[in-house]
Amino acid sequence: MPERSRRPRLVLVDGHGLAYRAYHALPPTLATSAGEPTHVVFGFASMLLEVLNDFEPDYVIVCFDTGRSFRQQLYEEYKAHRPETPDDLKHQLERIRQLLDALGIPIVTREGYEADDLIGTLAARATANGLEVLIVTGDTDLLQLVDEDVRVILPGRQRFGDYRVYDRQAVIERYGFPPERLPEYKALVGDPSDNIPGVPGIGEKTATRLIQRFSSLEEMLDRIDEVEPPRLREALRAARETVLASRRLATIVRDADITLDLEQARFGDFDRERVLQLFRELEFRSLVPRLPQPRQPVRKTAAPASQRRAVLTDADLSDLVRDLETCQAFALDVETTALHPMYADLVGIALATAPDRSYYVPLGHTTGDTQLDIEQVLQRLAPFLRHPEKQRYAHHGKYDALVLERAGFPRPHIDFDTMIAAYLLGENAVGLKELAFTKLGWEMEEITELIGRGKKQLTMDRAEIARVTQYACADVEATYRLVEVLRPQLEAHNQLRLFTEIELPLIDVLIDMEKAGIAIDVPYLEQLSIMLDGQLHALERRIYELAGHPFNINSPQQLSTLLFDELGLPRGKRTKTGYSVSQEVLENLRDTHPIVEAILEYRQLLKLKSTYVDALPRQVHPQTGRVHTIFHQTVAATGRLSSSDPNLQNIPARGELGLAVRRAFIADNRPGYRIADEPILLLSVDYSQIELRLMAHFSQDPALLRAFAEGKDIHAATASEVFGVPLDAVTPEMRRIAKVVNFGIMYGMQAYGLARDTGMSRQDAQRFIEAYFQRFPGVARYLEETRRRAAELGYVETLFGRRRYLPEITSSNPARRQAAERMAVNMPLQGTAADIMKLAMIAVHRALAERGLRSRMLLQVHDELVLEVPESELATTTELVTTRMSRVVELSVPLEVDAKAGPNWADLEPVRVKLSH
DNA sequence: ACCCGGACGTA
DNA sequence: CGTACGTCCGGGTT
């Protein structure tokens, strides 16, 4: 659309104002992987880029404050109580200056003036020269500058990146009076942050009323007898001089001693590469597409001058094979039709035999070009996929390997996975495109540029081969290069063993588990669904009856209106959007109205039904007849696995109904599906108290070590210690409390939480925790030492060197610092348990294969392994799994495991095995 | 068609 | 105001 001719436009940015606002408005969670805080720079940059894009200014200037301004000379107390700029903000202000420099935007400061005054002056000069002015700030004081030619842009209240533009009308709507009267308003109300006193008894409402009533402050003071109510008159009279002085302080200067240099302020051809370099250092990949387009279009490219070929003929294929024969390492990647590897069809294979030499082998494109026969490709490529003298690189190789295997290829062995490497290094974003940007400086084509998005998104097989070749080749080239960058970083972090002895070998184990899937009893779940339907309908009718009318029980909003407005029940906690109707709140309202009980039951039932009973049957794979979860290796901050599509790590385990759902997971005895021609059982083996045992090991606390060495019931033993009674005098109630404490300690729980969970008073809870630490002084020391180390290093680590970075561990905000401390205390325990389980899985996998057993692992639920086992192998497999699990590492305490077996996941009986310790 | 908060399932 | 996850739903926005 052709741009209508318009007046030249100047954007003036209040540098400090915007940065301060970002500092306070944004959660200080954003940091680079190295721990450099960046949330202020990010907020500043995203707002600036947004404005540059939306308003396409011809000129841009940023103003900053200098030390003291004339206001301090006028009034000693001005901004007197403002604390020193915190260090993390100072550092980010420097980063902002670097950004502005790279963008070619001049910074204006002047001794004796605040940024406000410089902006006021520049705005006045600019409008006098016929320019249109936009002021970007985080400070509402600037709104007084709004007039016919000047608008002010403030960050949104909800999202910082959004903004609101104030013209004259918008100011009047917000305040009830025009912009030029804002200094009077501020003089009346006062401003604690500037230490401007204001008039006692005058708040926002009264000030607005007075300003509307009188045309100026002078008039107000002249006709002070008309001020209502009378008691205000006295206050106003007494504050007369202060108010007039305050107005002077609050009025922005428009004739400071500076000139407007428009030539210097012209915005346009900045050094894009410098900005990108800075964004890379700050890990701001999401801002890259929002950089204003320079005059000449940028070529989105990966490696400079690389050779990329589509493999379409026998001759092409022979060239590729020749290359594969001579190279020592190659990167591989597959293009497919879906994100779930069990549902993805192979569309093509990309291979890079060198960082600047890549091939794309199309196999399943529906578009016109010739494609080679898959059988032929398979024959020629197969020898390289597991070749012991070749190194195979991939980004998320688990996915590629499973897709290739399902397509008939030998499963490739992955020798380096860039996604896992980046995860171990603590990168915030482990996607290939993100890494290519932050580690290599490559701007890569997004998948949506190739196949579009939303409703009109193509599947990969419908995209043009030539374009997919460019896209896929860029990916493998990036992968190849990333290996060269990431490997030395893993070495520098001492994480090469963690990588090659735990994470990489685990890939094959997880592929086997994902591929195996687990059987569920679909007819049983369908029956259960019908039964729950009846119960839900009955509950629904009862709830509507008690409410007096139908409403949406699932809507927290509607429920809140009903409970608190219509039924008048006592309100509890607040949420951002209203009053909480959480389980916790409702539990407390149980006795006030019968509807509460019914709602709680309804919620639980619906959740179970929709998430499990109804959803699971839909996820049975049409070919295998089982459900296949995806195990994610690079998601959890502690090193645990996670599971999705469906999540099989949160199948209900408690309550009658929970167990009913769990009962649907069955040992697969269907003919044609069973793994052996005999009855099949599920075997579940889990670690007993592994995290508490690790606590004993790490802390070397004598009492805790002794309790585990003697094989005691740990919660009862804890109760006996802390309550000071013999073991056989511990009551169930004492044990229950000790159990809450044992878990709470590992999560950094405080008295408040203990009191809430046990029902004891805050004081009792406090005393109890103190007693605990007195009885287990090693634990107290260990927790303290962990926090100290975390603060010193900026990260914590597991027994095997897995790290978690905690940039907020030194935050000056106590709540945020304490949150980081709780993570610091928990991660080494949870993470080491995860490491141990992963090692055990690798050992079990290997042992089952070596012994030629048909038993196989199906699920991992953090401290539990679920296997399917032919009945005749039960004793052998149980013995094998339990010994591998308990002996995978040598700790100061024994690692005990429990084994149970049965026809389904709910009805399991202990399996007795002889364990030779 | 997407994103978010609130709620709730697991270890 | 104890840790770590994923999924459902409603309700807001594109």
PDB file of N, CA, C and O in Angstrom, chain A residues 119-178:
ATOM      1  N   ILE A 119      13.796  15.821  26.568  1.00  0.00           N
ATOM      2  CA  ILE A 119      12.718  15.400  25.668  1.00  0.00           C
ATOM      3  C   ILE A 119      11.739  16.551  25.448  1.00  0.00           C
ATOM      4  O   ILE A 119      11.322  16.826  24.321  1.00  0.00           O
ATOM      5  N   GLY A 120      11.400  17.228  26.546  1.00  0.00           N
ATOM      6  CA  GLY A 120      10.489  18.361  26.421  1.00  0.00           C
ATOM      7  C   GLY A 120      11.039  19.411  25.467  1.00  0.00           C
ATOM      8  O   GLY A 120      10.319  19.942  24.613  1.00  0.00           O
ATOM      9  N   THR A 121      12.337  19.687  25.592  1.00  0.00           N
ATOM     10  CA  THR A 121      12.969  20.692  24.748  1.00  0.00           C
ATOM     11  C   THR A 121      13.037  20.248  23.286  1.00  0.00           C
ATOM     12  O   THR A 121      12.652  20.971  22.371  1.00  0.00           O
ATOM     13  N   LEU A 122      13.506  19.017  23.097  1.00  0.00           N
ATOM     14  CA  LEU A 122      13.631  18.509  21.726  1.00  0.00           C
ATOM     15  C   LEU A 122      12.265  18.446  21.050  1.00  0.00           C
ATOM     16  O   LEU A 122      12.125  18.759  19.867  1.00  0.00           O
ATOM     17  N   ALA A 123      11.262  18.052  21.824  1.00  0.00           N
ATOM     18  CA  ALA A 123       9.912  17.980  21.263  1.00  0.00           C
ATOM     19  C   ALA A 123       9.448  19.368  20.831  1.00  0.00           C
ATOM     20  O   ALA A 123       8.874  19.547  19.746  1.00  0.00           O
ATOM     21  N   ALA A 124       9.725  20.367  21.668  1.00  0.00           N
ATOM     22  CA  ALA A 124       9.312  21.735  21.338  1.00  0.00           C
ATOM     23  C   ALA A 124      10.020  22.216  20.072  1.00  0.00           C
ATOM     24  O   ALA A 124       9.402  22.773  19.160  1.00  0.00           O
ATOM     25  N   ARG A 125      11.320  21.964  19.996  1.00  0.00           N
ATOM     26  CA  ARG A 125      12.080  22.391  18.811  1.00  0.00           C
ATOM     27  C   ARG A 125      11.550  21.688  17.562  1.00  0.00           C
ATOM     28  O   ARG A 125      11.409  22.288  16.505  1.00  0.00           O
ATOM     29  N   ALA A 126      11.290  20.402  17.693  1.00  0.00           N
ATOM     30  CA  ALA A 126      10.869  19.611  16.531  1.00  0.00           C
ATOM     31  C   ALA A 126       9.505  20.073  16.024  1.00  0.00           C
ATOM     32  O   ALA A 126       9.311  20.263  14.828  1.00  0.00           O
ATOM     33  N   THR A 127       8.557  20.270  16.928  1.00  0.00           N
ATOM     34  CA  THR A 127       7.227  20.673  16.473  1.00  0.00           C
ATOM     35  C   THR A 127       7.293  22.076  15.860  1.00  0.00           C
ATOM     36  O   THR A 127       6.585  22.360  14.896  1.00  0.00           O
ATOM     37  N   ALA A 128       8.170  22.912  16.401  1.00  0.00           N
ATOM     38  CA  ALA A 128       8.331  24.246  15.810  1.00  0.00           C
ATOM     39  C   ALA A 128       8.826  24.128  14.369  1.00  0.00           C
ATOM     40  O   ALA A 128       8.553  24.991  13.530  1.00  0.00           O
ATOM     41  N   ASN A 129       9.568  23.056  14.058  1.00  0.00           N
ATOM     42  CA  ASN A 129      10.054  22.844  12.699  1.00  0.00           C
ATOM     43  C   ASN A 129       9.094  22.000  11.856  1.00  0.00           C
ATOM     44  O   ASN A 129       9.485  21.452  10.834  1.00  0.00           O
ATOM     45  N   GLY A 130       7.885  21.815  12.364  1.00  0.00           N
ATOM     46  CA  GLY A 130       6.880  21.119  11.563  1.00  0.00           C
ATOM     47  C   GLY A 130       6.939  19.604  11.655  1.00  0.00           C
ATOM     48  O   GLY A 130       6.309  18.899  10.885  1.00  0.00           O
ATOM     49  N   LEU A 131       7.685  19.054  12.629  1.00  0.00           N
ATOM     50  CA  LEU A 131       7.752  17.602  12.763  1.00  0.00           C
ATOM     51  C   LEU A 131       6.621  17.085  13.641  1.00  0.00           C
ATOM     52  O   LEU A 131       6.085  17.810  14.485  1.00  0.00           O
ATOM     53  N   GLU A 132       6.332  15.825  13.426  1.00  0.00           N
ATOM     54  CA  GLU A 132       5.394  15.132  14.291  1.00  0.00           C
ATOM     55  C   GLU A 132       6.234  14.365  15.311  1.00  0.00           C
ATOM     56  O   GLU A 132       7.245  13.764  14.945  1.00  0.00           O
ATOM     57  N   VAL A 133       5.855  14.376  16.598  1.00  0.00           N
ATOM     58  CA  VAL A 133       6.707  13.794  17.633  1.00  0.00           C
ATOM     59  C   VAL A 133       5.995  12.663  18.378  1.00  0.00           C
ATOM     60  O   VAL A 133       4.821  12.777  18.730  1.00  0.00           O
ATOM     61  N   LEU A 134       6.740  11.582  18.616  1.00  0.00           N
ATOM     62  CA  LEU A 134       6.250  10.477  19.453  1.00  0.00           C
ATOM     63  C   LEU A 134       7.254  10.275  20.577  1.00  0.00           C
ATOM     64  O   LEU A 134       8.458  10.151  20.307  1.00  0.00           O
ATOM     65  N   ILE A 135       6.764  10.272  21.800  1.00  0.00           N
ATOM     66  CA  ILE A 135       7.660  10.098  22.943  1.00  0.00           C
ATOM     67  C   ILE A 135       7.428   8.709  23.529  1.00  0.00           C
ATOM     68  O   ILE A 135       6.298   8.350  23.860  1.00  0.00           O
ATOM     69  N   VAL A 136       8.486   7.919  23.655  1.00  0.00           N
ATOM     70  CA  VAL A 136       8.373   6.575  24.215  1.00  0.00           C
ATOM     71  C   VAL A 136       8.964   6.593  25.619  1.00  0.00           C
ATOM     72  O   VAL A 136      10.128   6.951  25.796  1.00  0.00           O
ATOM     73  N   THR A 137       8.187   6.194  26.609  1.00  0.00           N
ATOM     74  CA  THR A 137       8.655   6.259  27.988  1.00  0.00           C
ATOM     75  C   THR A 137       7.933   5.229  28.840  1.00  0.00           C
ATOM     76  O   THR A 137       6.958   4.627  28.406  1.00  0.00           O
ATOM     77  N   GLY A 138       8.423   5.037  30.062  1.00  0.00           N
ATOM     78  CA  GLY A 138       7.712   4.202  31.004  1.00  0.00           C
ATOM     79  C   GLY A 138       7.115   5.047  32.118  1.00  0.00           C
ATOM     80  O   GLY A 138       6.550   4.528  33.077  1.00  0.00           O
ATOM     81  N   ASP A 139       7.246   6.346  31.983  1.00  0.00           N
ATOM     82  CA  ASP A 139       6.934   7.249  33.078  1.00  0.00           C
ATOM     83  C   ASP A 139       5.757   8.145  32.684  1.00  0.00           C
ATOM     84  O   ASP A 139       5.846   8.913  31.723  1.00  0.00           O
ATOM     85  N   THR A 140       4.666   8.073  33.444  1.00  0.00           N
ATOM     86  CA  THR A 140       3.463   8.831  33.079  1.00  0.00           C
ATOM     87  C   THR A 140       3.665  10.343  33.207  1.00  0.00           C
ATOM     88  O   THR A 140       2.873  11.108  32.664  1.00  0.00           O
ATOM     89  N   ASP A 141       4.742  10.774  33.906  1.00  0.00           N
ATOM     90  CA  ASP A 141       5.005  12.216  34.003  1.00  0.00           C
ATOM     91  C   ASP A 141       5.112  12.874  32.631  1.00  0.00           C
ATOM     92  O   ASP A 141       4.780  14.039  32.462  1.00  0.00           O
ATOM     93  N   LEU A 142       5.611  12.142  31.659  1.00  0.00           N
ATOM     94  CA  LEU A 142       5.825  12.700  30.329  1.00  0.00           C
ATOM     95  C   LEU A 142       4.514  13.044  29.627  1.00  0.00           C
ATOM     96  O   LEU A 142       4.516  13.760  28.632  1.00  0.00           O
ATOM     97  N   LEU A 143       3.413  12.521  30.157  1.00  0.00           N
ATOM     98  CA  LEU A 143       2.124  12.768  29.492  1.00  0.00           C
ATOM     99  C   LEU A 143       1.801  14.257  29.421  1.00  0.00           C
ATOM    100  O   LEU A 143       1.025  14.689  28.577  1.00  0.00           O
ATOM    101  N   GLN A 144       2.403  15.051  30.304  1.00  0.00           N
ATOM    102  CA  GLN A 144       2.135  16.493  30.270  1.00  0.00           C
ATOM    103  C   GLN A 144       2.612  17.132  28.973  1.00  0.00           C
ATOM    104  O   GLN A 144       2.223  18.242  28.653  1.00  0.00           O
ATOM    105  N   LEU A 145       3.470  16.439  28.214  1.00  0.00           N
ATOM    106  CA  LEU A 145       3.992  17.016  26.974  1.00  0.00           C
ATOM    107  C   LEU A 145       3.053  16.805  25.788  1.00  0.00           C
ATOM    108  O   LEU A 145       3.295  17.309  24.691  1.00  0.00           O
ATOM    109  N   VAL A 146       2.002  16.013  25.990  1.00  0.00           N
ATOM    110  CA  VAL A 146       1.094  15.705  24.879  1.00  0.00           C
ATOM    111  C   VAL A 146       0.389  16.970  24.390  1.00  0.00           C
ATOM    112  O   VAL A 146      -0.089  17.775  25.184  1.00  0.00           O
ATOM    113  N   ASP A 147       0.413  17.170  23.063  1.00  0.00           N
ATOM    114  CA  ASP A 147      -0.433  18.214  22.469  1.00  0.00           C
ATOM    115  C   ASP A 147      -0.822  17.786  21.060  1.00  0.00           C
ATOM    116  O   ASP A 147      -0.742  16.593  20.746  1.00  0.00           O
ATOM    117  N   GLU A 148      -1.206  18.755  20.220  1.00  0.00           N
ATOM    118  CA  GLU A 148      -1.695  18.370  18.894  1.00  0.00           C
ATOM    119  C   GLU A 148      -0.617  17.668  18.066  1.00  0.00           C
ATOM    120  O   GLU A 148      -0.916  16.831  17.223  1.00  0.00           O
ATOM    121  N   ASP A 149       0.660  18.010  18.295  1.00  0.00           N
ATOM    122  CA  ASP A 149       1.746  17.444  17.492  1.00  0.00           C
ATOM    123  C   ASP A 149       2.547  16.380  18.227  1.00  0.00           C
ATOM    124  O   ASP A 149       3.441  15.776  17.655  1.00  0.00           O
ATOM    125  N   VAL A 150       2.257  16.200  19.507  1.00  0.00           N
ATOM    126  CA  VAL A 150       3.073  15.297  20.319  1.00  0.00           C
ATOM    127  C   VAL A 150       2.190  14.217  20.935  1.00  0.00           C
ATOM    128  O   VAL A 150       1.178  14.521  21.572  1.00  0.00           O
ATOM    129  N   ARG A 151       2.579  12.969  20.708  1.00  0.00           N
ATOM    130  CA  ARG A 151       1.888  11.865  21.374  1.00  0.00           C
ATOM    131  C   ARG A 151       2.881  11.108  22.255  1.00  0.00           C
ATOM    132  O   ARG A 151       4.091  11.138  21.990  1.00  0.00           O
ATOM    133  N   VAL A 152       2.370  10.457  23.293  1.00  0.00           N
ATOM    134  CA  VAL A 152       3.235   9.718  24.209  1.00  0.00           C
ATOM    135  C   VAL A 152       2.847   8.243  24.172  1.00  0.00           C
ATOM    136  O   VAL A 152       1.666   7.899  24.170  1.00  0.00           O
ATOM    137  N   ILE A 153       3.853   7.390  24.126  1.00  0.00           N
ATOM    138  CA  ILE A 153       3.625   5.944  24.075  1.00  0.00           C
ATOM    139  C   ILE A 153       4.103   5.320  25.382  1.00  0.00           C
ATOM    140  O   ILE A 153       5.254   5.491  25.780  1.00  0.00           O
ATOM    141  N   LEU A 154       3.200   4.617  26.054  1.00  0.00           N
ATOM    142  CA  LEU A 154       3.536   3.950  27.321  1.00  0.00           C
ATOM    143  C   LEU A 154       3.358   2.442  27.172  1.00  0.00           C
ATOM    144  O   LEU A 154       2.505   1.995  26.414  1.00  0.00           O
ATOM    145  N   PRO A 155       4.152   1.653  27.901  1.00  0.00           N
ATOM    146  CA  PRO A 155       4.006   0.198  27.835  1.00  0.00           C
ATOM    147  C   PRO A 155       2.625  -0.226  28.313  1.00  0.00           C
ATOM    148  O   PRO A 155       2.023   0.429  29.167  1.00  0.00           O
ATOM    149  N   GLY A 156       2.153  -1.356  27.804  1.00  0.00           N
ATOM    150  CA  GLY A 156       0.851  -1.880  28.207  1.00  0.00           C
ATOM    151  C   GLY A 156       0.875  -2.337  29.648  1.00  0.00           C
ATOM    152  O   GLY A 156       1.922  -2.687  30.192  1.00  0.00           O
ATOM    153  N   ARG A 157      -0.290  -2.348  30.263  1.00  0.00           N
ATOM    154  CA  ARG A 157      -0.353  -2.793  31.656  1.00  0.00           C
ATOM    155  C   ARG A 157      -0.265  -4.303  31.743  1.00  0.00           C
ATOM    156  O   ARG A 157       0.290  -4.860  32.677  1.00  0.00           O
ATOM    157  N   GLN A 158      -0.846  -4.959  30.743  1.00  0.00           N
ATOM    158  CA  GLN A 158      -0.855  -6.426  30.760  1.00  0.00           C
ATOM    159  C   GLN A 158       0.488  -6.963  30.274  1.00  0.00           C
ATOM    160  O   GLN A 158       1.214  -7.586  31.002  1.00  0.00           O
ATOM    161  N   ARG A 159       0.770  -6.669  29.018  1.00  0.00           N
ATOM    162  CA  ARG A 159       2.017  -7.165  28.447  1.00  0.00           C
ATOM    163  C   ARG A 159       2.911  -5.992  28.110  1.00  0.00           C
ATOM    164  O   ARG A 159       2.500  -5.056  27.456  1.00  0.00           O
ATOM    165  N   PHE A 160       4.181  -6.092  28.550  1.00  0.00           N
ATOM    166  CA  PHE A 160       5.094  -4.974  28.373  1.00  0.00           C
ATOM    167  C   PHE A 160       5.319  -4.660  26.893  1.00  0.00           C
ATOM    168  O   PHE A 160       5.436  -3.515  26.502  1.00  0.00           O
ATOM    169  N   GLY A 161       5.391  -5.692  26.072  1.00  0.00           N
ATOM    170  CA  GLY A 161       5.643  -5.479  24.645  1.00  0.00           C
ATOM    171  C   GLY A 161       4.549  -4.646  23.981  1.00  0.00           C
ATOM    172  O   GLY A 161       4.803  -3.909  23.037  1.00  0.00           O
ATOM    173  N   ASP A 162       3.315  -4.782  24.482  1.00  0.00           N
ATOM    174  CA  ASP A 162       2.229  -3.968  23.943  1.00  0.00           C
ATOM    175  C   ASP A 162       2.424  -2.532  24.396  1.00  0.00           C
ATOM    176  O   ASP A 162       3.149  -2.260  25.325  1.00  0.00           O
ATOM    177  N   TYR A 163       1.719  -1.605  23.725  1.00  0.00           N
ATOM    178  CA  TYR A 163       1.828  -0.240  24.195  1.00  0.00           C
ATOM    179  C   TYR A 163       0.518   0.485  23.977  1.00  0.00           C
ATOM    180  O   TYR A 163      -0.371   0.006  23.271  1.00  0.00           O
ATOM    181  N   ARG A 164       0.418   1.636  24.606  1.00  0.00           N
ATOM    182  CA  ARG A 164      -0.763   2.447  24.413  1.00  0.00           C
ATOM    183  C   ARG A 164      -0.295   3.843  23.984  1.00  0.00           C
ATOM    184  O   ARG A 164       0.636   4.390  24.566  1.00  0.00           O
ATOM    185  N   VAL A 165      -0.930   4.388  22.960  1.00  0.00           N
ATOM    186  CA  VAL A 165      -0.565   5.711  22.459  1.00  0.00           C
ATOM    187  C   VAL A 165      -1.515   6.736  23.052  1.00  0.00           C
ATOM    188  O   VAL A 165      -2.738   6.588  22.962  1.00  0.00           O
ATOM    189  N   TYR A 166      -0.958   7.773  23.670  1.00  0.00           N
ATOM    190  CA  TYR A 166      -1.774   8.819  24.265  1.00  0.00           C
ATOM    191  C   TYR A 166      -1.745  10.078  23.405  1.00  0.00           C
ATOM    192  O   TYR A 166      -0.685  10.672  23.216  1.00  0.00           O
ATOM    193  N   ASP A 167      -2.901  10.443  22.886  1.00  0.00           N
ATOM    194  CA  ASP A 167      -3.027  11.786  22.339  1.00  0.00           C
ATOM    195  C   ASP A 167      -3.822  12.587  23.371  1.00  0.00           C
ATOM    196  O   ASP A 167      -4.134  12.095  24.459  1.00  0.00           O
ATOM    197  N   ARG A 168      -4.123  13.837  23.011  1.00  0.00           N
ATOM    198  CA  ARG A 168      -4.803  14.710  23.967  1.00  0.00           C
ATOM    199  C   ARG A 168      -6.067  14.064  24.530  1.00  0.00           C
ATOM    200  O   ARG A 168      -6.301  14.064  25.741  1.00  0.00           O
ATOM    201  N   GLN A 169      -6.844  13.503  23.633  1.00  0.00           N
ATOM    202  CA  GLN A 169      -8.120  12.922  24.037  1.00  0.00           C
ATOM    203  C   GLN A 169      -7.899  11.763  25.020  1.00  0.00           C
ATOM    204  O   GLN A 169      -8.615  11.634  26.002  1.00  0.00           O
ATOM    205  N   ALA A 170      -6.885  10.945  24.746  1.00  0.00           N
ATOM    206  CA  ALA A 170      -6.634   9.780  25.604  1.00  0.00           C
ATOM    207  C   ALA A 170      -6.220  10.212  27.005  1.00  0.00           C
ATOM    208  O   ALA A 170      -6.588   9.574  28.003  1.00  0.00           O
ATOM    209  N   VAL A 171      -5.466  11.314  27.094  1.00  0.00           N
ATOM    210  CA  VAL A 171      -5.067  11.813  28.421  1.00  0.00           C
ATOM    211  C   VAL A 171      -6.299  12.295  29.177  1.00  0.00           C
ATOM    212  O   VAL A 171      -6.474  11.988  30.366  1.00  0.00           O
ATOM    213  N   ILE A 172      -7.153  13.016  28.469  1.00  0.00           N
ATOM    214  CA  ILE A 172      -8.362  13.516  29.126  1.00  0.00           C
ATOM    215  C   ILE A 172      -9.218  12.355  29.616  1.00  0.00           C
ATOM    216  O   ILE A 172      -9.745  12.381  30.730  1.00  0.00           O
ATOM    217  N   GLU A 173      -9.293  11.302  28.797  1.00  0.00           N
ATOM    218  CA  GLU A 173     -10.096  10.139  29.208  1.00  0.00           C
ATOM    219  C   GLU A 173      -9.502   9.482  30.447  1.00  0.00           C
ATOM    220  O   GLU A 173     -10.224   9.031  31.323  1.00  0.00           O
ATOM    221  N   ARG A 174      -8.173   9.423  30.515  1.00  0.00           N
ATOM    222  CA  ARG A 174      -7.554   8.724  31.654  1.00  0.00           C
ATOM    223  C   ARG A 174      -7.617   9.561  32.931  1.00  0.00           C
ATOM    224  O   ARG A 174      -7.871   9.022  34.008  1.00  0.00           O
ATOM    225  N   TYR A 175      -7.353  10.881  32.806  1.00  0.00           N
ATOM    226  CA  TYR A 175      -7.242  11.689  34.018  1.00  0.00           C
ATOM    227  C   TYR A 175      -8.447  12.580  34.291  1.00  0.00           C
ATOM    228  O   TYR A 175      -8.636  13.032  35.421  1.00  0.00           O
ATOM    229  N   GLY A 176      -9.190  12.872  33.237  1.00  0.00           N
ATOM    230  CA  GLY A 176     -10.320  13.774  33.429  1.00  0.00           C
ATOM    231  C   GLY A 176      -9.953  15.237  33.236  1.00  0.00           C
ATOM    232  O   GLY A 176     -10.747  16.123  33.549  1.00  0.00           O
ATOM    233  N   PHE A 177      -8.737  15.525  32.788  1.00  0.00           N
ATOM    234  CA  PHE A 177      -8.325  16.896  32.494  1.00  0.00           C
ATOM    235  C   PHE A 177      -7.210  16.826  31.449  1.00  0.00           C
ATOM    236  O   PHE A 177      -6.607  15.770  31.247  1.00  0.00           O
ATOM    237  N   PRO A 178      -6.923  17.951  30.778  1.00  0.00           N
ATOM    238  CA  PRO A 178      -5.952  17.918  29.681  1.00  0.00           C
ATOM    239  C   PRO A 178      -4.509  17.810  30.166  1.00  0.00           C
ATOM    240  O   PRO A 178      -4.216  18.101  31.338  1.00  0.00           O
TER     241      PRO A 178
END
